[in-house]
Amino acid sequence: MMAATGTVFVAAASSPIFRRHISLPVAGISTKKTNLSVSTSLNTRPSLDVSTEKPPTTRSVSENGSLEKKREDELEVDQRLSLNDYFEQSKDLIRSDGGPPRWFSPLDCASRLNNSPLLLFLPGIDGVGLGLISHHQRLGEIFDIWCLHIPVLDRTTFADLVKLVERTVKSENYRSPNRPIYLVGESLGGCMALAVAACNPDIDLILILANPASCFDKSQIQPLIPLFTIMPEQLQPQVSLRYMLSLMAGDPLKMVRATMEKGLAPQQTFGELSQGVLAMSSYVSVLDDILPRETLLWKLQMLKSASAFVNSRLHAVKAQTLILSSGRDQLLPSLEEGERLRQLLPNCQIRKFNNSGHFLFLEDGFDLVTTIKGAGFYRHARYLDYVSDYVPPGPSEFKQIYEPYRWLDVATGPVMLSTLENEKIVRGLAGIPSEGPVLFVGYHMLLGWELVPLVSRFWIEKNIVVRGIAHPMMFTKLRDGKLPDLSTYDAYRIMGAVPVSGTNIFKLLSSKSHVLLYPGGMREALHRKGEEYKLFWPEQSEFVRMAARFGAKIIPFGAVGEDDVGELFLDYDDLMKIPYFKAEINDLTEESVKLRTDIGGEVANQDVHLPIILPKPPGRFYFYFGKPIETEGRKQELRSREKAHELYLEVQSEVEKCIAYLKEKREKDPYRNIFPRLIYQATHGFDSEVPTFEL
């Protein structure tokens, strides 16, 4: 459960020289002032006093991973701050300037989880330390956040800034040696993070780098520095500040799209756009205070030295690293640099944002928490635990993930059936237990087409996060090659997928989760022609005794409809007869983690391939969840291999019965084809539930 707010950070062993309290308006959240305490001591933990006059919205996570229901007035609210808020809060922060660089904790956000890892934000060329302002509320739910503020008139060298961060890292690692420390840096801050990691390879650091300036020698602005120094003073500020403002604002069309997507009335949309444009133009003077001529020149020279400093030490960086690269960065060649760093760093992943600019963290539409979770970079200890480290998505996060796949629901009009305790079949998921542990065991459609409708419907209708047991290729690549990039599976990881292993199933069931298991695995999802709805399960039980150990309910289910949306044109057998495709399949298989190498038969380790499918006018998907099979109180009985195998065969038989039931009943569904469904929705409303066969 999340810890309550109102926490006060207590200084470490040495007290700060003095503390200055700066009242910052929390725009868009409350008209109250948030007391933000800034420590001026470089070796001291920042002190924070969070007002509790208006408790922040929190999201509780139950023991089984489901999201607890809240009253309507307690539901998640979008409290995301904007670029305008960045400038407004920067005014107060830079006016209180004085003293050396320091840490502050802007936790105007919700409560944190227990034992939250520490996140240190290292700013870019602006130095203010508010670059994560759009993400404070969500980051504060799962991290302790400290931000580095570099005063406008400060002239601390890059090497000394690195030492400052390094002292903090060592101090906090000494206090909590088993807790990772996140270094989140943009541009110049990315160089600081890399330098600290190079100097401390034995400390558990996680680097999140947005457009790091390690490639500043290739920047289009780098050759202009000499010209910039001799430019007339009356011209120089306007040119440089307008350029920096354009970098911060990013693509103007993105601001327009973000406003249009709110669904406001035309007059409101025009008014909001007009206010945004006027506000941006009015902040030139604020930017002049943040980056006056001498400071801007100092920072540009620092970028040059930082790049050289870091590139001479990249070989020493061992930290887990996530590079965030923008495709429209006008300051740095960030896409190219991201790929270069990915090749050089031993434990590095990259996420690309092709339509974003240099100041990625300040852009609408980018969510740092979702990105970290999707990449599998959120953990509390040295190694990632897919169960204890998992944070379920919130409503807005789910919507962001689900929207790109919504077309699949529209195209296939899923019908969900479940079985009540009295064995009555009902439409919907009323027969599904809300409390875990529950183990769903079923049939894997071609290419796993059923996953999106299944997982999303459980989230929408039952408020349940279904934890899918997935192939390791979604989490690990043995080498670079032709397999899809790991970013392809970010949405699956956010929605709770875990790599298949006995340990992970054990942990999920022990935490009372709802677990989704396909014994047929890849062999079912990549079946051959004529094998639709045929089960390919191992000879021996792989899950029965595990379920019995925790008294889990086993729910067999069938999924039907793949033959109504596509037809196999070239399957595995066909592809292996063609030399080109055979070579491709061999390459893909070599890149993938091997499974079930200790058994033979149909379900042994499968070659990775992509069958060629001819699409059809979409039919309909049908799901039938049978009556839950109880294992509570049968732990001793099911220790017997014979008894466990009997139950295993019973589950397999029930899955086959569910499939047979759906195949028979769908023949009587007048809305099986997409066209009757569209006509029905056009006349009854597109949010209406389309009828199906009689139960």
XYZ file of C-alpha atoms in Angstrom:
695
model
C 0.000 0.000 0.000
C 1.132 3.537 -0.563
C 2.511 5.477 2.365
C 0.674 8.525 3.594
C 1.778 12.007 2.649
C 2.955 14.702 4.963
C 6.371 13.122 5.491
C 9.210 15.392 6.532
C 12.722 14.512 5.383
C 15.136 14.755 8.280
C 18.648 15.942 7.535
C 21.476 13.442 7.582
C 24.253 13.420 10.190
C 25.389 16.977 9.447
C 22.907 19.833 9.501
C 22.707 22.244 6.595
C 24.279 25.647 6.890
C 20.808 27.104 6.579
C 17.514 26.337 4.873
C 15.526 28.727 2.775
C 11.807 28.040 2.315
C 10.410 28.996 -1.063
C 6.669 29.077 -1.580
C 5.894 27.706 -5.015
C 2.392 27.798 -6.492
C 1.164 24.365 -7.482
C -0.532 25.402 -10.698
C -3.416 23.204 -11.774
C -3.548 21.367 -8.456
C -4.519 23.778 -5.752
C -4.479 27.460 -4.945
C -2.628 26.614 -1.742
C 1.108 27.201 -1.465
C 3.433 24.249 -1.170
C 6.364 24.773 1.178
C 9.441 23.575 -0.637
C 12.506 23.474 1.549
C 15.858 23.785 -0.192
C 19.038 22.624 1.449
C 22.090 24.760 0.715
C 24.459 22.135 2.004
C 25.885 19.885 -0.684
C 26.165 16.862 1.580
C 22.765 17.059 3.245
C 19.480 15.389 2.487
C 16.894 17.950 1.348
C 14.229 18.834 3.862
C 10.618 18.760 2.760
C 7.422 19.903 4.409
C 4.388 18.879 2.344
C 1.115 20.602 3.108
C -1.659 18.198 4.038
C -4.463 20.734 3.691
C -5.615 18.977 0.513
C -4.735 15.272 0.504
C -3.461 14.202 -2.885
C -5.282 11.591 -4.891
C -3.913 8.105 -4.224
C -4.516 4.739 -5.839
C -4.585 1.712 -3.573
C -3.383 -1.652 -4.772
C -4.928 -4.695 -3.171
C -2.921 -7.760 -2.272
C -3.982 -9.598 -5.424
C -2.909 -6.783 -7.717
C -6.383 -5.451 -8.457
C -7.154 -1.760 -8.152
C -9.410 -0.917 -5.255
C -12.564 0.985 -6.189
C -12.746 4.648 -5.191
C -15.603 7.081 -4.861
C -16.146 9.211 -7.943
C -14.565 12.246 -6.275
C -11.464 10.191 -5.428
C -10.786 8.851 -8.893
C -7.466 9.630 -10.534
C -7.344 13.226 -11.711
C -4.956 14.608 -14.293
C -2.766 16.953 -12.241
C 0.002 17.186 -14.803
C 1.748 20.547 -14.857
C 2.859 22.251 -18.062
C 5.636 24.310 -19.617
C 3.841 27.425 -18.385
C 4.043 26.065 -14.835
C 7.745 25.451 -15.350
C 8.293 29.145 -16.078
C 5.999 30.342 -13.284
C 7.721 28.232 -10.641
C 11.152 29.067 -12.063
C 10.481 32.750 -11.303
C 10.371 32.079 -7.574
C 13.258 29.637 -7.606
C 15.728 31.862 -9.478
C 14.767 34.955 -7.457
C 15.832 33.168 -4.317
C 19.191 32.551 -5.942
C 22.272 32.433 -3.790
C 24.762 29.932 -2.548
C 26.205 26.876 -4.314
C 24.305 24.171 -6.224
C 21.878 22.339 -3.965
C 19.215 19.617 -3.805
C 15.519 20.238 -3.311
C 12.467 17.967 -3.168
C 9.440 19.335 -5.059
C 7.037 16.708 -3.836
C 3.758 18.424 -4.669
C 2.383 14.989 -5.431
C 0.706 11.852 -4.134
C 1.998 9.512 -1.453
C 4.955 7.242 -2.104
C 5.130 3.482 -1.995
C 6.971 1.914 0.907
C 10.749 1.694 0.465
C 10.708 3.906 -2.627
C 13.996 4.100 -4.512
C 15.792 7.445 -4.655
C 15.614 9.464 -7.872
C 18.111 12.281 -8.424
C 17.220 14.673 -11.231
C 20.170 16.329 -12.967
C 19.052 19.340 -15.020
C 20.024 20.385 -18.502
C 21.400 23.695 -19.663
C 18.775 25.719 -17.739
C 20.006 24.467 -14.364
C 16.735 25.318 -12.594
C 15.949 21.729 -11.623
C 12.257 21.835 -12.544
C 12.601 19.867 -15.763
C 10.453 17.048 -14.354
C 7.662 19.364 -13.236
C 5.144 17.630 -15.528
C 5.977 14.319 -13.865
C 6.352 15.230 -10.168
C 2.895 14.021 -9.192
C 3.277 10.546 -10.727
C 6.967 10.119 -9.954
C 6.274 10.989 -6.325
C 4.007 7.968 -6.012
C 6.877 5.537 -6.529
C 10.119 7.478 -5.924
C 11.829 9.755 -3.440
C 12.684 12.709 -5.686
C 15.587 15.126 -5.257
C 16.338 17.732 -7.901
C 19.609 19.564 -8.406
C 19.370 23.355 -8.672
C 22.345 25.196 -10.174
C 21.979 28.918 -9.430
C 22.121 31.320 -12.354
C 25.332 33.022 -11.259
C 27.034 29.824 -10.125
C 30.220 28.912 -11.975
C 30.900 25.453 -10.595
C 32.830 23.460 -13.191
C 31.467 20.283 -14.705
C 34.032 18.166 -12.858
C 32.978 19.702 -9.542
C 29.283 19.160 -10.329
C 30.087 15.515 -10.924
C 31.851 15.363 -7.544
C 28.830 16.977 -5.897
C 26.468 14.331 -7.289
C 28.982 11.603 -6.554
C 29.183 12.590 -2.853
C 25.402 12.412 -2.612
C 25.299 9.052 -4.367
C 27.933 7.580 -2.071
C 26.235 8.983 1.024
C 22.829 7.592 0.066
C 24.294 4.264 -0.992
C 25.926 4.018 2.435
C 22.567 4.714 4.091
C 20.665 2.199 1.925
C 23.134 -0.156 0.227
C 20.412 -2.474 -1.074
C 18.361 0.285 -2.717
C 19.127 1.378 -6.307
C 19.695 5.066 -7.039
C 18.163 6.538 -10.182
C 20.027 9.300 -12.001
C 17.631 11.034 -14.387
C 19.464 13.528 -16.575
C 18.623 15.582 -19.614
C 21.244 17.042 -21.949
C 23.999 18.311 -19.619
C 22.491 16.294 -16.777
C 22.837 13.166 -18.922
C 26.577 13.787 -19.081
C 26.691 14.208 -15.304
C 24.886 10.899 -14.823
C 27.246 9.053 -17.165
C 30.290 10.566 -15.454
C 29.074 9.581 -11.974
C 28.327 6.057 -13.196
C 31.792 5.755 -14.749
C 33.405 6.748 -11.449
C 31.218 4.412 -9.358
C 30.822 1.113 -11.213
C 30.180 -0.830 -7.981
C 27.160 1.226 -6.882
C 23.745 0.100 -8.131
C 22.833 3.028 -10.377
C 20.042 3.208 -12.926
C 20.509 5.903 -15.562
C 17.563 7.491 -17.392
C 19.098 9.825 -19.994
C 17.028 12.148 -22.175
C 18.980 13.394 -25.190
C 22.350 13.316 -23.393
C 24.868 15.951 -24.541
C 27.659 13.410 -24.929
C 27.456 14.203 -28.658
C 27.816 17.985 -28.284
C 30.822 17.993 -30.613
C 28.317 17.093 -33.376
C 25.757 19.722 -32.370
C 24.792 22.297 -34.956
C 25.229 25.012 -32.336
C 28.747 24.013 -31.271
C 30.529 25.681 -34.238
C 28.532 28.867 -33.581
C 29.904 29.441 -30.065
C 32.821 31.635 -31.290
C 30.389 33.665 -33.428
C 28.022 33.932 -30.478
C 30.739 35.505 -28.316
C 31.361 38.360 -30.777
C 27.708 39.006 -31.655
C 26.504 42.503 -30.619
C 25.113 42.365 -27.093
C 21.849 44.051 -28.031
C 21.152 41.343 -30.630
C 22.572 38.323 -28.872
C 19.995 37.834 -26.091
C 16.987 37.983 -28.414
C 18.499 35.515 -30.870
C 19.624 33.032 -28.236
C 16.504 33.250 -26.074
C 14.086 32.892 -28.978
C 16.054 29.831 -30.039
C 15.958 28.296 -26.549
C 12.239 29.042 -26.248
C 11.579 27.298 -29.560
C 13.529 24.290 -28.290
C 11.442 24.150 -25.115
C 8.131 24.611 -26.906
C 9.003 21.857 -29.363
C 6.811 21.318 -32.401
C 3.982 23.925 -32.332
C 1.716 21.425 -34.046
C 2.038 19.129 -31.037
C 0.576 21.844 -28.810
C -2.315 22.227 -31.247
C -2.944 18.462 -31.371
C -2.808 18.149 -27.577
C -5.387 20.931 -27.216
C -7.660 19.474 -29.896
C -7.564 16.033 -28.255
C -9.170 17.461 -25.103
C -12.480 17.558 -26.988
C -13.316 21.140 -26.044
C -15.824 23.292 -27.905
C -14.300 25.231 -30.843
C -14.449 28.528 -28.970
C -12.753 27.018 -25.902
C -10.117 25.350 -28.070
C -9.273 28.627 -29.792
C -9.151 30.418 -26.446
C -6.806 27.864 -24.900
C -4.485 27.939 -27.917
C -4.419 31.744 -27.869
C -3.601 31.796 -24.158
C -0.834 29.266 -24.693
C 0.800 31.290 -27.454
C 0.594 34.530 -25.437
C 1.967 32.830 -22.339
C 4.927 31.382 -24.234
C 5.853 34.754 -25.747
C 5.645 36.401 -22.320
C 8.225 34.020 -20.883
C 11.123 35.387 -22.921
C 11.929 37.661 -19.989
C 11.869 34.689 -17.573
C 14.208 32.784 -19.844
C 16.458 35.864 -19.863
C 16.637 35.558 -16.057
C 17.361 31.832 -16.254
C 19.995 32.129 -18.996
C 21.473 35.608 -19.153
C 24.239 36.163 -21.710
C 27.165 35.248 -19.462
C 25.426 32.181 -18.033
C 24.404 30.909 -21.463
C 27.973 31.232 -22.722
C 29.248 29.453 -19.611
C 26.762 26.597 -20.067
C 27.605 26.165 -23.769
C 31.297 25.949 -22.926
C 30.425 23.489 -20.154
C 28.527 21.291 -22.624
C 31.669 21.079 -24.725
C 33.872 20.083 -21.785
C 31.214 17.694 -20.420
C 31.015 15.832 -23.710
C 34.777 15.361 -23.815
C 34.878 14.362 -20.136
C 32.211 11.675 -20.573
C 33.417 10.201 -23.859
C 36.831 9.485 -22.360
C 35.145 7.433 -19.612
C 32.259 5.624 -21.345
C 34.181 2.349 -21.208
C 33.841 2.389 -17.402
C 30.031 2.760 -17.317
C 28.430 -0.483 -16.100
C 25.096 0.913 -14.870
C 21.727 -0.167 -16.221
C 20.871 2.581 -18.702
C 17.762 3.728 -20.549
C 18.327 6.246 -23.361
C 15.388 8.453 -24.390
C 16.062 9.863 -27.861
C 14.057 12.588 -29.625
C 13.720 12.551 -33.395
C 13.262 16.323 -33.737
C 16.003 17.520 -31.422
C 17.248 20.795 -32.946
C 20.176 21.042 -30.527
C 21.728 17.561 -30.656
C 21.723 14.558 -33.048
C 19.980 12.549 -30.333
C 18.745 9.566 -32.352
C 22.239 8.836 -33.647
C 23.743 9.372 -30.194
C 21.234 7.033 -28.590
C 22.188 4.241 -30.967
C 25.896 4.913 -30.387
C 25.526 4.706 -26.616
C 23.399 1.576 -26.894
C 26.233 -0.099 -28.782
C 28.915 1.065 -26.344
C 27.218 0.512 -22.980
C 26.894 -3.122 -21.838
C 23.489 -2.851 -20.145
C 21.584 -0.321 -22.211
C 18.181 0.026 -23.863
C 16.781 2.829 -25.997
C 13.322 4.316 -26.491
C 12.754 6.611 -29.464
C 10.308 9.519 -29.639
C 10.422 10.498 -33.281
C 8.109 13.510 -33.039
C 9.630 15.057 -29.917
C 12.152 17.851 -29.455
C 15.153 18.445 -27.199
C 13.279 19.149 -23.940
C 11.431 15.830 -23.924
C 10.405 15.958 -20.248
C 8.442 19.190 -20.767
C 6.410 17.957 -23.740
C 2.737 17.027 -23.632
C 2.114 13.368 -24.310
C 5.355 12.086 -22.783
C 5.013 10.190 -19.496
C 8.246 9.299 -17.701
C 6.676 6.870 -15.222
C 4.986 4.887 -17.984
C 8.242 4.806 -19.951
C 10.244 3.533 -16.972
C 7.672 0.855 -16.145
C 7.283 -0.222 -19.761
C 11.026 -0.693 -20.171
C 11.116 -2.842 -17.026
C 13.384 -0.367 -15.210
C 11.455 0.062 -11.961
C 12.845 -1.951 -9.073
C 13.513 -1.659 -5.330
C 16.580 -3.882 -5.038
C 19.599 -5.064 -7.018
C 17.510 -7.288 -9.272
C 14.071 -6.756 -10.750
C 11.275 -8.744 -9.103
C 8.387 -8.965 -11.557
C 5.893 -9.423 -8.736
C 6.941 -7.226 -5.798
C 8.243 -4.413 -8.031
C 5.133 -4.284 -10.190
C 2.998 -1.124 -10.086
C -0.448 -1.546 -11.744
C -1.509 1.088 -14.274
C -3.856 3.875 -13.290
C -6.955 4.832 -15.295
C -5.222 7.444 -17.449
C -2.244 5.153 -18.003
C -4.488 2.280 -19.039
C -6.334 4.559 -21.447
C -3.043 5.643 -23.010
C -2.024 2.006 -23.490
C -5.417 0.757 -24.635
C -6.280 3.446 -27.212
C -3.858 2.214 -29.938
C -5.452 -1.251 -29.693
C -9.060 -0.133 -29.405
C -9.621 -0.876 -33.095
C -9.253 -4.595 -32.299
C -12.222 -4.426 -29.923
C -14.245 -2.546 -32.529
C -13.313 -5.005 -35.270
C -13.944 -8.196 -33.279
C -16.831 -7.197 -30.939
C -15.709 -9.599 -28.161
C -18.347 -11.647 -26.353
C -17.370 -12.593 -22.792
C -19.160 -15.470 -21.039
C -18.507 -16.786 -17.547
C -19.976 -19.448 -15.262
C -21.605 -18.753 -11.910
C -21.285 -21.062 -8.900
C -24.668 -22.610 -9.759
C -23.186 -23.441 -13.200
C -25.362 -20.878 -14.976
C -23.636 -19.311 -17.981
C -23.948 -15.514 -18.070
C -22.712 -12.793 -20.359
C -19.906 -10.791 -18.808
C -17.413 -11.675 -16.104
C -19.722 -12.006 -13.105
C -18.562 -15.605 -12.625
C -14.940 -14.574 -12.156
C -13.808 -14.386 -8.481
C -12.687 -10.896 -7.520
C -10.228 -12.268 -4.981
C -7.221 -14.355 -5.930
C -5.305 -16.441 -6.308
C -6.916 -17.400 -9.606
C -5.242 -19.292 -12.442
C -6.788 -18.897 -15.911
C -5.756 -21.795 -18.138
C -6.775 -21.750 -21.774
C -6.218 -21.864 -25.497
C -3.764 -19.481 -27.196
C -5.169 -18.058 -30.442
C -3.041 -17.557 -33.529
C -0.417 -14.873 -32.732
C -2.141 -14.275 -29.403
C -4.895 -12.139 -30.954
C -7.119 -12.759 -27.948
C -4.808 -11.061 -25.435
C -5.834 -7.422 -25.878
C -9.624 -8.003 -25.635
C -9.156 -10.417 -22.732
C -6.815 -8.330 -20.573
C -8.573 -5.024 -21.289
C -12.039 -6.413 -20.524
C -10.893 -7.707 -17.138
C -9.450 -4.285 -16.334
C -12.544 -2.386 -17.499
C -15.278 -4.667 -16.160
C -13.707 -6.228 -13.070
C -10.920 -3.798 -12.155
C -8.536 -6.762 -12.237
C -4.986 -6.780 -13.560
C -4.418 -10.156 -15.221
C -0.749 -11.151 -14.929
C 0.120 -13.009 -18.103
C 2.880 -15.640 -18.210
C 4.826 -14.668 -21.342
C 7.710 -15.850 -23.508
C 11.119 -14.497 -22.360
C 11.703 -12.898 -25.781
C 9.427 -10.087 -24.574
C 11.958 -9.286 -21.843
C 15.385 -10.351 -23.128
C 17.263 -10.510 -26.412
C 20.365 -12.686 -26.588
C 21.843 -10.389 -29.234
C 20.876 -7.688 -31.698
C 19.276 -9.000 -34.843
C 15.894 -9.437 -36.470
C 13.645 -9.984 -33.471
C 11.361 -7.029 -32.650
C 12.885 -4.412 -30.365
C 12.042 -4.848 -26.686
C 10.088 -1.582 -26.825
C 7.485 -3.476 -28.885
C 6.352 -5.199 -25.694
C 6.319 -2.219 -23.309
C 2.502 -2.193 -23.117
C 2.443 -5.886 -22.162
C 4.906 -5.298 -19.332
C 2.905 -2.334 -18.042
C -0.201 -4.529 -18.007
C 1.553 -7.141 -15.868
C 3.181 -9.711 -18.167
C 6.040 -11.683 -16.584
C 8.537 -14.095 -18.163
C 7.569 -17.723 -17.796
C 9.267 -19.492 -14.896
C 8.225 -21.603 -11.965
C 9.523 -18.930 -9.591
C 7.371 -16.200 -11.108
C 4.222 -18.353 -11.061
C 4.974 -19.217 -7.427
C 5.310 -15.539 -6.480
C 2.183 -14.516 -8.366
C 0.010 -17.164 -6.766
C 1.460 -16.464 -3.325
C 0.539 -12.783 -3.782
C -3.071 -13.788 -4.640
C -2.870 -12.549 -8.222
C -5.022 -13.408 -11.219
C -2.637 -15.322 -13.469
C -3.034 -16.136 -17.167
C -1.331 -19.326 -18.361
C -1.196 -20.993 -21.789
C 0.291 -24.487 -21.450
C 0.457 -24.697 -25.272
C 2.642 -21.597 -25.431
C 4.250 -20.692 -28.735
C 3.276 -23.991 -30.353
C -0.406 -23.043 -30.081
C 0.069 -19.387 -30.982
C 2.072 -20.375 -34.080
C 0.109 -23.427 -35.117
C -0.071 -24.846 -38.624
C -2.880 -25.020 -41.177
C -5.833 -27.065 -40.010
C -4.746 -26.903 -36.359
C -7.143 -24.161 -35.265
C -8.482 -24.798 -31.742
C -6.258 -27.817 -31.197
C -4.482 -27.948 -27.842
C -0.747 -28.631 -27.707
C -0.111 -29.234 -24.031
C 2.819 -31.028 -22.392
C 2.315 -34.625 -21.345
C 2.888 -33.826 -17.684
C 1.194 -31.272 -15.453
C 3.131 -28.025 -15.054
C 0.789 -26.052 -12.845
C -1.658 -28.208 -10.852
C 0.415 -28.806 -7.738
C 1.575 -25.173 -7.720
C -2.056 -24.019 -7.759
C -2.973 -26.470 -4.991
C -0.162 -25.210 -2.801
C -1.870 -21.824 -2.568
C -5.470 -22.997 -2.890
C -5.857 -21.199 -6.219
C -9.040 -21.492 -8.243
C -8.300 -22.884 -11.704
C -10.587 -21.453 -14.384
C -10.446 -23.242 -17.752
C -11.437 -21.101 -20.721
C -11.767 -21.208 -24.477
C -11.284 -18.447 -27.048
C -12.708 -18.685 -30.561
C -12.649 -16.378 -33.577
C -9.204 -16.433 -35.176
C -10.559 -18.244 -38.242
C -13.038 -15.381 -38.701
C -10.366 -12.675 -39.019
C -7.611 -14.368 -41.010
C -6.522 -17.472 -42.871
C -3.086 -19.045 -42.785
C -1.480 -18.707 -46.205
C 2.068 -19.845 -45.406
C 2.644 -21.652 -42.112
C 5.873 -22.942 -40.557
C 6.020 -26.024 -42.743
C 5.582 -23.920 -45.891
C 8.171 -21.328 -44.852
C 10.834 -23.929 -44.031
C 10.662 -25.143 -47.642
C 11.731 -21.705 -48.912
C 15.485 -21.066 -48.392
C 15.111 -17.352 -47.646
C 12.461 -17.850 -44.966
C 14.294 -20.849 -43.527
C 17.389 -18.718 -42.976
C 15.272 -15.971 -41.394
C 13.637 -18.457 -39.014
C 17.021 -19.849 -37.968
C 18.317 -16.334 -37.257
C 15.259 -15.395 -35.202
C 15.430 -18.598 -33.191
C 19.110 -18.040 -32.384
C 18.311 -14.602 -30.945
C 15.567 -15.920 -28.674
C 15.788 -17.478 -25.218
C 15.138 -21.218 -25.420
C 12.246 -22.870 -23.573
C 11.406 -26.485 -22.737
C 14.736 -27.743 -23.980
C 14.534 -30.708 -21.593
C 11.455 -32.271 -23.203
C 10.552 -33.533 -26.641
C 7.432 -33.637 -28.742
C 5.255 -30.879 -30.139
C 5.691 -28.448 -27.250
C 9.482 -28.630 -27.069
C 11.429 -25.462 -27.852
C 9.788 -23.922 -30.911
C 11.409 -22.116 -33.816
C 10.482 -18.436 -33.885
C 8.692 -17.432 -37.059
C 5.938 -15.198 -38.375
C 3.353 -16.987 -40.516
C 1.858 -15.201 -43.515
C -1.859 -14.600 -43.027
C -4.546 -13.468 -45.444
C -7.015 -11.130 -43.693
C -10.790 -11.616 -43.820
C -13.664 -9.219 -43.149
C -13.605 -9.328 -39.341
C -15.844 -11.805 -37.615
C -16.243 -11.931 -33.854
C -14.195 -13.126 -30.876
C -15.867 -15.287 -28.216
C -14.549 -16.123 -24.733
C -16.056 -18.671 -22.385
C -14.736 -19.047 -18.843
C -15.842 -22.327 -17.318
C -16.753 -23.028 -13.711
C -13.811 -22.464 -11.315
C -12.127 -25.669 -10.175
C -11.307 -25.487 -6.466
C -7.923 -26.644 -5.173
C -8.389 -25.267 -1.647
C -7.894 -28.098 0.844
C -6.499 -30.470 -1.798
C -2.821 -29.724 -1.233
C -2.028 -33.105 0.298
C -4.170 -35.009 -2.200
C -2.556 -33.329 -5.210
C 0.966 -34.051 -4.042
C 0.344 -37.402 -5.657
C 1.534 -37.290 -9.266
C -1.371 -39.486 -10.321
C -3.997 -37.243 -8.701
C -2.333 -34.103 -10.050
C -2.280 -35.615 -13.531
C -5.976 -36.496 -13.284
C -6.823 -32.883 -12.465
C -4.534 -31.715 -15.265
C -6.456 -33.847 -17.763
C -9.740 -32.570 -16.321
C -8.653 -28.960 -16.927
C -7.567 -29.818 -20.463
C -10.918 -31.492 -21.138
C -12.806 -28.461 -19.795
C -10.870 -26.122 -22.083
C -11.782 -28.298 -25.067
C -15.450 -28.257 -23.972
C -15.391 -24.451 -23.744
C -14.009 -24.223 -27.286
C -16.575 -26.704 -28.624
C -19.412 -24.782 -26.935
C -18.337 -21.506 -28.540
C -17.843 -23.001 -31.995
C -21.348 -24.413 -31.889
C -23.135 -21.387 -30.409
C -21.494 -18.755 -32.640
C -23.276 -20.279 -35.630
C -26.486 -18.830 -34.171
C -25.086 -15.339 -33.602
C -26.753 -12.902 -36.055
C -23.992 -10.384 -35.327
C -21.040 -12.633 -35.970
C -20.039 -10.522 -38.996
C -18.774 -6.970 -38.554
C -21.354 -5.378 -40.869
C -24.469 -6.319 -38.826
C -22.624 -5.138 -35.705
C -21.843 -1.777 -37.254
C -25.456 -1.343 -38.348
C -26.662 -2.192 -34.836
C -24.278 0.301 -33.241
C -25.177 2.985 -35.774
C -28.815 2.717 -34.726
C -28.346 2.069 -30.996
C -25.197 4.080 -30.272
C -21.578 3.045 -30.729
C -21.132 2.451 -27.006
C -24.038 0.014 -26.867
C -23.439 -3.690 -26.264
C -24.175 -5.694 -29.399
C -26.362 -8.779 -28.718
C -25.188 -12.298 -29.419
C -26.629 -15.824 -29.413
C -29.090 -16.910 -26.719
C -27.492 -18.529 -23.681
